[in-house]
PDB file of C-alpha atoms in Angstrom:
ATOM      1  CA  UNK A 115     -90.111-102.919 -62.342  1.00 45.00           C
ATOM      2  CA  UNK A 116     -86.768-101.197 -61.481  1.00 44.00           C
ATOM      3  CA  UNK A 117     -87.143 -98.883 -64.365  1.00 48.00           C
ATOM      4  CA  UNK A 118     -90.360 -97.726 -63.200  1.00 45.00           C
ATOM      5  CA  UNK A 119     -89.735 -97.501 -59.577  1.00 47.00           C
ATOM      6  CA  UNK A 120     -86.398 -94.918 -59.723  1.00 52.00           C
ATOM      7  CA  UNK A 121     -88.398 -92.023 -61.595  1.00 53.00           C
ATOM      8  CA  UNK A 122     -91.030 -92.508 -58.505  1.00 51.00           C
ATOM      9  CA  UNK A 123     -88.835 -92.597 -55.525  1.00 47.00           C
ATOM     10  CA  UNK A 124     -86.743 -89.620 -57.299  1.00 51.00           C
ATOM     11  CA  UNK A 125     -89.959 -87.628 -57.827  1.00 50.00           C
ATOM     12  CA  UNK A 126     -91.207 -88.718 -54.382  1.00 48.00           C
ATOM     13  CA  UNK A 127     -87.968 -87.790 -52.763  1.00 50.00           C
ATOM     14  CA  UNK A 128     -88.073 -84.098 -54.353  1.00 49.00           C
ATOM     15  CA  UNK A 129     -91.852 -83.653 -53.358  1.00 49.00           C
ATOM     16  CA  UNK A 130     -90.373 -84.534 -50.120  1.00 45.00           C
ATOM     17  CA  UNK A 131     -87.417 -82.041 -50.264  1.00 48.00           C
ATOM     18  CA  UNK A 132     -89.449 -79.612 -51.836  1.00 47.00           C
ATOM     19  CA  UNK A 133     -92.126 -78.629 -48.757  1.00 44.00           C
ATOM     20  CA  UNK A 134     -89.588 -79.514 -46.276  1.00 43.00           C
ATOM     21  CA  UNK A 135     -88.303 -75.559 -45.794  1.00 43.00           C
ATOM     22  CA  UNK A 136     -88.570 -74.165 -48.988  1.00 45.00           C
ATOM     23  CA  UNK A 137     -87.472 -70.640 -49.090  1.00 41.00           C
ATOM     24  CA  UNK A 138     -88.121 -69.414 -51.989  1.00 40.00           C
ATOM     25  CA  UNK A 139     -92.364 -69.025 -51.761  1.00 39.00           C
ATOM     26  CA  UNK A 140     -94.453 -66.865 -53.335  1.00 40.00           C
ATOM     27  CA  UNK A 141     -94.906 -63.649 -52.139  1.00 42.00           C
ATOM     28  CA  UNK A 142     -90.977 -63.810 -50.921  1.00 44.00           C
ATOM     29  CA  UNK A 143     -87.945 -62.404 -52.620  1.00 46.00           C
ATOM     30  CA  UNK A 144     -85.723 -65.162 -54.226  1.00 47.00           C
ATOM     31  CA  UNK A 145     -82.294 -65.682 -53.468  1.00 49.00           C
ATOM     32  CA  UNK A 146     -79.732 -68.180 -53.972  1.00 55.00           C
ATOM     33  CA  UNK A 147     -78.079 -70.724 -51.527  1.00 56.00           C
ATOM     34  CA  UNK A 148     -74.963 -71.124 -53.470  1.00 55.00           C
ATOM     35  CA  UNK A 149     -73.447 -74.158 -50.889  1.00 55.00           C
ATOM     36  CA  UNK A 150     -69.970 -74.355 -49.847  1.00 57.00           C
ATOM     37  CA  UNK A 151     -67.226 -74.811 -52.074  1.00 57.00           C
ATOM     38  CA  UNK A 152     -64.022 -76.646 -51.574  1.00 56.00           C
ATOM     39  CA  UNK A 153     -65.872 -79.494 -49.489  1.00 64.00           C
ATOM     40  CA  UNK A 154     -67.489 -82.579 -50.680  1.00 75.00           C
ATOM     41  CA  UNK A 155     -70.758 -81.632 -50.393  1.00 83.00           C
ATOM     42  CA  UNK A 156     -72.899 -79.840 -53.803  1.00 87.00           C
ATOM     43  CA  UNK A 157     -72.891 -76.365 -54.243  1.00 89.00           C
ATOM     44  CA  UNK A 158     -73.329 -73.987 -57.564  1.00 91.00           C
ATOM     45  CA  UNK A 159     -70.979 -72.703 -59.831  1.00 89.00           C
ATOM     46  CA  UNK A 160     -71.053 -69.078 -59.090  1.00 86.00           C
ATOM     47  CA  UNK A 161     -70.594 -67.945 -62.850  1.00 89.00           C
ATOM     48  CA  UNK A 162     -73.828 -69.704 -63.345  1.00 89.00           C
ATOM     49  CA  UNK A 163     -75.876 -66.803 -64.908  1.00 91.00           C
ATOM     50  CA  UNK A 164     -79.158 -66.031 -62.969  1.00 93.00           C
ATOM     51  CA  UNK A 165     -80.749 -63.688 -65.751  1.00 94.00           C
ATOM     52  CA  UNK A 166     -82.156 -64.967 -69.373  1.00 93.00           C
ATOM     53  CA  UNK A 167     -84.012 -63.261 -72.171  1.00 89.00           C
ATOM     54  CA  UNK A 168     -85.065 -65.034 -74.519  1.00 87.00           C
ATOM     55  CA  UNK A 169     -88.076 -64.139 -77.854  1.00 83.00           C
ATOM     56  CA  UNK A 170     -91.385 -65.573 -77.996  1.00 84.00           C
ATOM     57  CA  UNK A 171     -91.567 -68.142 -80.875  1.00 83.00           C
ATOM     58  CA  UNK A 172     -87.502 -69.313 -79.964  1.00 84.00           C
ATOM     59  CA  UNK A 173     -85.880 -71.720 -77.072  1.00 90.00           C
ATOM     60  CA  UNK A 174     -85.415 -70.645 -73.611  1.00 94.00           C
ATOM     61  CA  UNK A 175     -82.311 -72.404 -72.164  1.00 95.00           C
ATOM     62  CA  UNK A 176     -81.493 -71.764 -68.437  1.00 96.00           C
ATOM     63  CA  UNK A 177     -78.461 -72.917 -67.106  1.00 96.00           C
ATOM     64  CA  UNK A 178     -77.143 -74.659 -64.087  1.00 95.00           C
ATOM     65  CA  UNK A 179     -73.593 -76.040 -63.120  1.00 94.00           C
ATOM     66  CA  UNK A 180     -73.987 -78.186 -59.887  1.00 92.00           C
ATOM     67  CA  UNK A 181     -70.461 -79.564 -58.706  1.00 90.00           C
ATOM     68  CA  UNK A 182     -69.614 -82.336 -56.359  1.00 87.00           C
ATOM     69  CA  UNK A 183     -73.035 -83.436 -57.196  1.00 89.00           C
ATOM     70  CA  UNK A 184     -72.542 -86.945 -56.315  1.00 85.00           C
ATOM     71  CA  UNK A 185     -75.707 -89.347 -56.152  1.00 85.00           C
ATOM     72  CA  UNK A 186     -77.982 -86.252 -55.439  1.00 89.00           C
ATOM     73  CA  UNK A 187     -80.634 -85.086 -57.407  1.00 91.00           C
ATOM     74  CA  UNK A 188     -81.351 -81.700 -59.686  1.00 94.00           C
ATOM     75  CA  UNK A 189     -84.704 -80.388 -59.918  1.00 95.00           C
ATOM     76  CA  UNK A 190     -86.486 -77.450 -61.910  1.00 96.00           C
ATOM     77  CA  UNK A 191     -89.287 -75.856 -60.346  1.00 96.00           C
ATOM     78  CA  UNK A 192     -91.368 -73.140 -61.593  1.00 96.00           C
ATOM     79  CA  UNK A 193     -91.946 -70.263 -58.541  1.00 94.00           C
ATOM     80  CA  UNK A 194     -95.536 -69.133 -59.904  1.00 92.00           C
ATOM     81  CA  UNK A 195     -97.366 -72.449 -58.632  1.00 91.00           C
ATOM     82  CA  UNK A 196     -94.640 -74.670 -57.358  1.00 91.00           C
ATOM     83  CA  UNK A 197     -94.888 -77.289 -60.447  1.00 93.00           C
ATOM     84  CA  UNK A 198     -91.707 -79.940 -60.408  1.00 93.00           C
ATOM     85  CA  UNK A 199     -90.594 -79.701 -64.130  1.00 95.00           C
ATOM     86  CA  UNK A 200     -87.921 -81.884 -63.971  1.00 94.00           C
ATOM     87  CA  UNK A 201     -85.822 -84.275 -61.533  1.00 93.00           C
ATOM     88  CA  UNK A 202     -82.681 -85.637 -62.492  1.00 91.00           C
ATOM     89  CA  UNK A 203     -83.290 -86.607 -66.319  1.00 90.00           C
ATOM     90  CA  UNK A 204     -87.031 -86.926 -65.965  1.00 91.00           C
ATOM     91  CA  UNK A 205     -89.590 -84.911 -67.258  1.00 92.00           C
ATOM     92  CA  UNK A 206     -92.628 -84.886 -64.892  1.00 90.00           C
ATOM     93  CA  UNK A 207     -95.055 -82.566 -66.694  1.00 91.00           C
ATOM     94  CA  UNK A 208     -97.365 -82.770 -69.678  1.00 92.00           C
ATOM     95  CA  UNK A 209     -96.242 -79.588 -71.245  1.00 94.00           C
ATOM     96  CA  UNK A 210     -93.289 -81.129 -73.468  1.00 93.00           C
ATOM     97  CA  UNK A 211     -92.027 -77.580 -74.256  1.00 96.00           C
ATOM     98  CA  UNK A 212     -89.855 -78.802 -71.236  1.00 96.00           C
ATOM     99  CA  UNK A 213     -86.867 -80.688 -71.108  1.00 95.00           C
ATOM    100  CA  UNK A 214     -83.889 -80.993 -69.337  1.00 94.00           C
ATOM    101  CA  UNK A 215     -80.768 -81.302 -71.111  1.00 95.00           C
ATOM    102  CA  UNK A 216     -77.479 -82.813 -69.577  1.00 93.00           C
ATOM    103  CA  UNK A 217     -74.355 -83.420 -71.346  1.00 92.00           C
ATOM    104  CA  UNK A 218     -72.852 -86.933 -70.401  1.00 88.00           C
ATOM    105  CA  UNK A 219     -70.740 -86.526 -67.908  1.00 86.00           C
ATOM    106  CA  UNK A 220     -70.559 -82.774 -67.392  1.00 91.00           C
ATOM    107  CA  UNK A 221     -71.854 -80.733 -64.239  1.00 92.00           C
ATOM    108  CA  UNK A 222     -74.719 -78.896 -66.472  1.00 94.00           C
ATOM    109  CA  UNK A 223     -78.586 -79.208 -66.113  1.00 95.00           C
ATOM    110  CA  UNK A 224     -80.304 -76.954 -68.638  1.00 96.00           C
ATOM    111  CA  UNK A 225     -84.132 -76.761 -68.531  1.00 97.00           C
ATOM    112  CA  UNK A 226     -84.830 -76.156 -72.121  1.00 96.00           C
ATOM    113  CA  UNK A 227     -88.194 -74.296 -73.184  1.00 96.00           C
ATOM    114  CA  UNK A 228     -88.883 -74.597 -76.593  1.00 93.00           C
ATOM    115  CA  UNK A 229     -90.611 -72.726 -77.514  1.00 91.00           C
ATOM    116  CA  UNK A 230     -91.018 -70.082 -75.302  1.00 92.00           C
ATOM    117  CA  UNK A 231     -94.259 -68.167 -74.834  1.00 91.00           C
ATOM    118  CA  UNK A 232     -94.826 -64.891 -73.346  1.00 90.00           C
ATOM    119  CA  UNK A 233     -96.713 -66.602 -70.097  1.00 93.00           C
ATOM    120  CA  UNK A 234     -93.306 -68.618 -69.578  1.00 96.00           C
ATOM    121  CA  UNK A 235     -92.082 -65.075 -68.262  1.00 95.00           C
ATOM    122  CA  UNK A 236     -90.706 -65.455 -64.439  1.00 96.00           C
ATOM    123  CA  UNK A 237     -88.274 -67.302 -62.094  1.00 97.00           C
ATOM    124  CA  UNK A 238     -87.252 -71.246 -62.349  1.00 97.00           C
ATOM    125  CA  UNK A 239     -85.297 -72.345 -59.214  1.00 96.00           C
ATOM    126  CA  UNK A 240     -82.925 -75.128 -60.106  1.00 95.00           C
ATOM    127  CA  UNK A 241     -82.523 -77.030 -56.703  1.00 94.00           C
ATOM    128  CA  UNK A 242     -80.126 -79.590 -55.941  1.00 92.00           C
ATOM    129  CA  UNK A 243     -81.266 -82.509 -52.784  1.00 87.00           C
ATOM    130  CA  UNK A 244     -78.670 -82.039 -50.001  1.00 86.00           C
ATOM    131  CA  UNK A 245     -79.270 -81.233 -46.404  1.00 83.00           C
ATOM    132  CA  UNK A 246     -79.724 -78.295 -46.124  1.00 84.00           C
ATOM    133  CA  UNK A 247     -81.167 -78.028 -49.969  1.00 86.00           C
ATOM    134  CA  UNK A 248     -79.297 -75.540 -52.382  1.00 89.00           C
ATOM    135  CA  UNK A 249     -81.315 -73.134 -54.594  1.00 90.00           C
ATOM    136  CA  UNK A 250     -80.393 -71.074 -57.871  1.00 93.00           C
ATOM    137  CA  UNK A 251     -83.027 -68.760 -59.236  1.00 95.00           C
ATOM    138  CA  UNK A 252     -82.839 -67.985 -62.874  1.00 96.00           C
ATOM    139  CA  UNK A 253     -85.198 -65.280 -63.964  1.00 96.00           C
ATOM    140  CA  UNK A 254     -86.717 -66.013 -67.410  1.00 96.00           C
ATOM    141  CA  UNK A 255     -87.377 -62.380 -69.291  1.00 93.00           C
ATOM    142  CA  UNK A 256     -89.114 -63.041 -72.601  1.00 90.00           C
ATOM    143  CA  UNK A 257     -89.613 -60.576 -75.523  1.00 83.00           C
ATOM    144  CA  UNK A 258     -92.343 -59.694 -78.222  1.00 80.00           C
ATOM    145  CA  UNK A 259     -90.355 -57.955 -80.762  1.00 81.00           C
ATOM    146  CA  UNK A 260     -91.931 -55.799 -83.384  1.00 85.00           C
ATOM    147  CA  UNK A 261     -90.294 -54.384 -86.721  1.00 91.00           C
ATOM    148  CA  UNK A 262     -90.928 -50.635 -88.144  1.00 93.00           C
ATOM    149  CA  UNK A 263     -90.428 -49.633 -91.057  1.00 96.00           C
ATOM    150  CA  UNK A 264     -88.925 -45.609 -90.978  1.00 95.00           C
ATOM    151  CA  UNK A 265     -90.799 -43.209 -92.597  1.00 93.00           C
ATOM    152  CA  UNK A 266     -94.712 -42.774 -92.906  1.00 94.00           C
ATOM    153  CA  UNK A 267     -96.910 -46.012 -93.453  1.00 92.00           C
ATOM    154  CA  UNK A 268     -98.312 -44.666 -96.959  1.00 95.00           C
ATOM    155  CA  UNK A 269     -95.494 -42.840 -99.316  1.00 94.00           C
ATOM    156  CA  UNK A 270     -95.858 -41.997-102.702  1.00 95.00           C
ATOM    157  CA  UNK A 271     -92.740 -43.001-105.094  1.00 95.00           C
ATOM    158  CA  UNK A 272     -92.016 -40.867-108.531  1.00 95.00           C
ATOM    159  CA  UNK A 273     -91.907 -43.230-111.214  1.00 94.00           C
ATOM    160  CA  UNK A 274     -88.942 -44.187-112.505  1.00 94.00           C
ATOM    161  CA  UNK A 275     -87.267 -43.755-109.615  1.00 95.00           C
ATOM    162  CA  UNK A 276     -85.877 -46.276-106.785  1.00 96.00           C
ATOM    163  CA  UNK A 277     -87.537 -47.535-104.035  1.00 96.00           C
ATOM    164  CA  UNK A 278     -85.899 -48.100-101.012  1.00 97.00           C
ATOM    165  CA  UNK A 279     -87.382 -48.652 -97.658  1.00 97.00           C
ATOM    166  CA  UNK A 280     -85.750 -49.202 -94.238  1.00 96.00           C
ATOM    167  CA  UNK A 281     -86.964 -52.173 -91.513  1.00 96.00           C
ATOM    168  CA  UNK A 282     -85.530 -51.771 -87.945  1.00 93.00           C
ATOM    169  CA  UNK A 283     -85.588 -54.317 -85.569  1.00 89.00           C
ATOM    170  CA  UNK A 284     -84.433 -53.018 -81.869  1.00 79.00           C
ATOM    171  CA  UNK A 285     -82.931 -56.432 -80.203  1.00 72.00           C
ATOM    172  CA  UNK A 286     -80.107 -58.755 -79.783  1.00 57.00           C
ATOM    173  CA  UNK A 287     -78.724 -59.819 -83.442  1.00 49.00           C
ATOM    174  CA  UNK A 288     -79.155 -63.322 -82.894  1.00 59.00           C
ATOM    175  CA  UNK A 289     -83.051 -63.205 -82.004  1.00 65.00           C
ATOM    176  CA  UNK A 290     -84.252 -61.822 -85.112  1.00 72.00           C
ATOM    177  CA  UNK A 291     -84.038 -64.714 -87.292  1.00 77.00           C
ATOM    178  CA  UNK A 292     -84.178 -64.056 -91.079  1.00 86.00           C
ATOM    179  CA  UNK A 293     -85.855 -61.004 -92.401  1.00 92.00           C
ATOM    180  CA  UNK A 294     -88.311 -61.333 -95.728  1.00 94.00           C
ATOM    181  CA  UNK A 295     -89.820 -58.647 -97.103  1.00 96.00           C
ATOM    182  CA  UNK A 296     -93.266 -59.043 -99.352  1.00 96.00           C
ATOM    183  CA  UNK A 297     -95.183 -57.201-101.500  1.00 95.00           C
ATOM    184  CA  UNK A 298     -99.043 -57.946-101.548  1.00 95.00           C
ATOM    185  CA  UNK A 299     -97.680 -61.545 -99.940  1.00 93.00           C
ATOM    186  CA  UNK A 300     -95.215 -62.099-102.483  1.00 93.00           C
ATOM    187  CA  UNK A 301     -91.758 -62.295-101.381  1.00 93.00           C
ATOM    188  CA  UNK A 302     -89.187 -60.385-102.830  1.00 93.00           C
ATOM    189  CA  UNK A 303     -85.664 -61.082-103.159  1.00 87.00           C
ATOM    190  CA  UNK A 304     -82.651 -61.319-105.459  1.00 84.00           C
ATOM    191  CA  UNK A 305     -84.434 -63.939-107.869  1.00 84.00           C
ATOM    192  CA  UNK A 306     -87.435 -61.949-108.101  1.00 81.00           C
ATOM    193  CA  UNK A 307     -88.674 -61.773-111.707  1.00 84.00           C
ATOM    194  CA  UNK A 308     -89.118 -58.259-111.646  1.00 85.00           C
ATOM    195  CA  UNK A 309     -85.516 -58.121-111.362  1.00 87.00           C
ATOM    196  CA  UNK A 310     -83.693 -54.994-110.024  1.00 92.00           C
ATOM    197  CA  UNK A 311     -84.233 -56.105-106.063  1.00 94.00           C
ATOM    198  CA  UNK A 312     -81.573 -55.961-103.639  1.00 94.00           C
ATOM    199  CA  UNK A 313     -82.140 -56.225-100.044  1.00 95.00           C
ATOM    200  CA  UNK A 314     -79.100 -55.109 -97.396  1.00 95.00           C
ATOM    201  CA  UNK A 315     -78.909 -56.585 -94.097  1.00 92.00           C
ATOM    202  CA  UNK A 316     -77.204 -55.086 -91.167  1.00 91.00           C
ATOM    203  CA  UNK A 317     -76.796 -56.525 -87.297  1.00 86.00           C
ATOM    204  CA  UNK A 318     -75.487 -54.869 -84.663  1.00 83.00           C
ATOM    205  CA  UNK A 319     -75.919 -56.445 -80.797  1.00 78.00           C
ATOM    206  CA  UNK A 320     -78.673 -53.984 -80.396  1.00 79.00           C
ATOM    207  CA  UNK A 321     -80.535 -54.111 -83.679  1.00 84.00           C
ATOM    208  CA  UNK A 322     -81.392 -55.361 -86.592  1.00 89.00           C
ATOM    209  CA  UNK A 323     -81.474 -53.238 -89.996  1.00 93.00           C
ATOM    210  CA  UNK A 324     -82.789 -54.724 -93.491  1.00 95.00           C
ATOM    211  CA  UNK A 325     -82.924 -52.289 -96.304  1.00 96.00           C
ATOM    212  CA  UNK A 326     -85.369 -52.752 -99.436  1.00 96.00           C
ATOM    213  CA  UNK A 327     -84.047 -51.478-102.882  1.00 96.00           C
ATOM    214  CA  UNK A 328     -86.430 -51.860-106.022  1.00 95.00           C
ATOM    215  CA  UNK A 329     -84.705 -49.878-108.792  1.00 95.00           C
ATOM    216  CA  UNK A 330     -86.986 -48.363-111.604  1.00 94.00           C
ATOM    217  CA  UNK A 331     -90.083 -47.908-110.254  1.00 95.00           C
ATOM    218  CA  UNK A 332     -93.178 -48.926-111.953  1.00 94.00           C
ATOM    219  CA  UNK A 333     -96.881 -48.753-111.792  1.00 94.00           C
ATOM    220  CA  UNK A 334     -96.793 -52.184-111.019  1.00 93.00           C
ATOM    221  CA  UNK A 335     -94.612 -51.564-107.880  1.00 95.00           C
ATOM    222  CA  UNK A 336     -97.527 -50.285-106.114  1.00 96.00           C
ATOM    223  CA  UNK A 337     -98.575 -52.123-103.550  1.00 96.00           C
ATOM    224  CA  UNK A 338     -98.342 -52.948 -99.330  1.00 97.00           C
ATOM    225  CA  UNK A 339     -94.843 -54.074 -98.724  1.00 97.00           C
ATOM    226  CA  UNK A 340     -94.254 -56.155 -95.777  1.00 97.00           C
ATOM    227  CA  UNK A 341     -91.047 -56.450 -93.646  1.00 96.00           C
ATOM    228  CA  UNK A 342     -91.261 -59.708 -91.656  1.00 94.00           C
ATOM    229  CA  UNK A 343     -88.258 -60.886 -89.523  1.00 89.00           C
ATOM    230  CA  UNK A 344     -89.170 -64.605 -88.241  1.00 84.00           C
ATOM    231  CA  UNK A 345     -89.236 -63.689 -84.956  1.00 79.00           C
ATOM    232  CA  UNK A 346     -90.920 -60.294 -84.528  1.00 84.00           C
ATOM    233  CA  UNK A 347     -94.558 -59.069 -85.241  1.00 86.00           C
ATOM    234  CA  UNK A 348     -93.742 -57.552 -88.954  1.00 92.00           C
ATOM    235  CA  UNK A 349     -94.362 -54.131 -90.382  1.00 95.00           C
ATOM    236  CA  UNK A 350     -96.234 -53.100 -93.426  1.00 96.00           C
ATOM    237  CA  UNK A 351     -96.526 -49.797 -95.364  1.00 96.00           C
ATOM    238  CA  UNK A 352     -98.470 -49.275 -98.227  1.00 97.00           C
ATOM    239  CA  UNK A 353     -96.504 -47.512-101.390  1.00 97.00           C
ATOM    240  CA  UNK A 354     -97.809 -45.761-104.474  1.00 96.00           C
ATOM    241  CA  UNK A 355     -96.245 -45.479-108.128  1.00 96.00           C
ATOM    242  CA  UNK A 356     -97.181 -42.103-109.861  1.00 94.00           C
ATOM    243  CA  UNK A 357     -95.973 -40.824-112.435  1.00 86.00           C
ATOM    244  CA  UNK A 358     -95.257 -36.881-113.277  1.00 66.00           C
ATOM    245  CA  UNK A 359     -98.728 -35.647-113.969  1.00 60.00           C
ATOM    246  CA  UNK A 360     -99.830 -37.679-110.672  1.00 57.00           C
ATOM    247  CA  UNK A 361     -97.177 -36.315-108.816  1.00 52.00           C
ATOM    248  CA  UNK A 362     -97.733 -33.049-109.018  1.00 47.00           C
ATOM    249  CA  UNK A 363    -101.574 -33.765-109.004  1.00 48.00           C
ATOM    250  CA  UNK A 364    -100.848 -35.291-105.117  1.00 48.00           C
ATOM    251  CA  UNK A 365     -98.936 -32.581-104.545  1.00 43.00           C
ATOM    252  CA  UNK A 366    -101.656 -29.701-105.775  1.00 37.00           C
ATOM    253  CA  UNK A 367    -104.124 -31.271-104.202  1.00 37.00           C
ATOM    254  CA  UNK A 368    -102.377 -31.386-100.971  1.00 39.00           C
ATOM    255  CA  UNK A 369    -101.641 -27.503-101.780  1.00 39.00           C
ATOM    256  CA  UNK A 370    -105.208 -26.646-102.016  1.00 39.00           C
ATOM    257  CA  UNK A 371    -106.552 -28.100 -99.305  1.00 36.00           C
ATOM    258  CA  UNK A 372    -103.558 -26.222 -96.850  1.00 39.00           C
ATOM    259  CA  UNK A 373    -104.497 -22.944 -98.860  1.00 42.00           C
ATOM    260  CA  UNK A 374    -108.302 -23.393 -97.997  1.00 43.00           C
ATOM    261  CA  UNK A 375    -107.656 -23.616 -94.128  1.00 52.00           C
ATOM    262  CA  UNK A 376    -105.305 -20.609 -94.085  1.00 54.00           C
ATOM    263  CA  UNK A 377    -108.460 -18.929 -95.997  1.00 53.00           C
ATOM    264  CA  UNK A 378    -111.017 -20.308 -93.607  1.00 54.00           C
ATOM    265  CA  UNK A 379    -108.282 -19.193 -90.687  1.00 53.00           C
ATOM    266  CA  UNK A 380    -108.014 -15.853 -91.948  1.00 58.00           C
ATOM    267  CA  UNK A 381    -111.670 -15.031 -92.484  1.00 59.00           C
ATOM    268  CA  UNK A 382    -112.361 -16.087 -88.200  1.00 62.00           C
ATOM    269  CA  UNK A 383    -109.914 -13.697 -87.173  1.00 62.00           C
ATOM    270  CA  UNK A 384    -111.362 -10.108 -89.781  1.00 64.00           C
ATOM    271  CA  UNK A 385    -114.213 -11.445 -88.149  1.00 65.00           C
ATOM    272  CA  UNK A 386    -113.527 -11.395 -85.015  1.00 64.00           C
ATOM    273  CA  UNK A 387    -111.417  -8.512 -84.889  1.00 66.00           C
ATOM    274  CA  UNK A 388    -113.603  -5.770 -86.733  1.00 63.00           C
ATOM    275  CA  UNK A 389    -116.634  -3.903 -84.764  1.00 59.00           C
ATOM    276  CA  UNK A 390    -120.144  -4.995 -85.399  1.00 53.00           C
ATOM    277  CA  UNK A 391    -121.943  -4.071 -88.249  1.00 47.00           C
ATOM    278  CA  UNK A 392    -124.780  -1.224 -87.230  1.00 51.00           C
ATOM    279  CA  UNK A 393    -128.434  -3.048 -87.564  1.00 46.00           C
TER     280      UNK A 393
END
């Protein structure tokens, strides 16, 4: 019976706390009531940080470091609608994306979202019981990344010749996730059969590069090639083998039809500019 009753009087008592004063409604700014150090009483660590981005498909961990905690409890709320996510180490909502996580014996309470959605977007006050209550805003910022590949999304490749195309990624290094790259759905990589594939990968805190080499192009290298980093909408572009005859067929035809407008172009403007024929 004891087990039972101490989730309900803690989730009773932070009801309680909750619509006695709370500050932080909608409609309002939020702000933080940090507490008082150096006393006995709980207050926030002040390196705490209040911002977190996380990508769609990934966890969402937001942090908070109560000290001199004491018997008092922690509790996550959502802003939006005022939901109680969490109290102490209890979980009291249905969505189990949500957890809290506390190390054993430390002064952390993480409310863990996993995984994140784009709707999970907004601020999660981490509250701590005392009297007056303490509140910490963290605002949750989540992505949608999306890949590009450079270059137009239909090129035509000489035959013969190497293949290479470039997949950028604009976003923090470690939110990518791996990067595969397909052609018609098959994946390509360094055991392909076709042989002659390299792929070079290159992160930087700002972005994410992966570079597609297929040396000695065939006609059987045509095809939609797909760059797909696991957590980012992917990028396709559609390529085309041809050899010489083709080439220069693309290349004539592309000729003639620019040569035909400058014709049509030039004809509007004799006649426009010369008098009108007698009747």
């Amino acid at each position: 019976m004891t087990s039972l009753t101490s989730p309900l009087l803690t989730l009773l008592s932070a009801l309680f706390s909750l619509t006695l004063g709370y500050s932080s409604v909608l409609g309002e700014e939020p702000f933080i009531t940090w507490g008082r150090a150096n006393t006995n009483t709980a207050y926030f660590d002040d390196t705490t940080p209040t911002n977190v981005t996380a990508v769609v498909g990934q966890q969402a961990s937001l942090p908070c470091q109560v000290l001199n905690l004491d018997k008092k409890d922690v509790s996550w709320i959502r802003q939006r609608d005022l939901h109680i996510l969490t109290v102490g180490i209890y979980t009291y909502t249905s969505d189990d994306r949500f957890k809290v996580h506390h190390p054993e014996g430390s002064d952390e309470w993480y409310l863990n979202v996993d995984p994140v959605t784009f709707r999970d977007a907004g601020v999660y006050e981490c509250q701590v019981s005392t009297s007056p209550k303490i509140f910490l805003p963290v605002l949750l910022t989540v992505e949608v990344q999306q890949a590009r590949i450079e270059g137009p999304q239909e090129v035509y490749i000489q035959s013969g010749s190497t293949i290479k195309l470039t997949c950028l990624v604009n976003t923090h290094s470690d939110n990518v996730g791996a990067v595969t790259w397909f052609r018609d759905g098959h994946e390509l990589d360094y055991d392909s059969p076709r042989g002659g594939v390299s792929i070079e990968i290159e992160k930087t805190p700002s972005r994410t590069t992966s570079k597609l080499f297929l040396t000695r192009a065939v006609k059987g290298d045509s095809g939609n090639y797909t760059c797909a980093p696991k957590f980012a909408d992917a990028a396709s572009v559609l390529v085309h083998v041809v050899n010489g005859e083709e080439s220069a067929a693309v290349h004539t035809a592309a000729g003639g039809t620019i040569t035909a407008d400058l014709w049509v172009v030039a004809l509007l403007l004799i006649l426009a500019l010369c008098p009108a024929f007698p009747r």
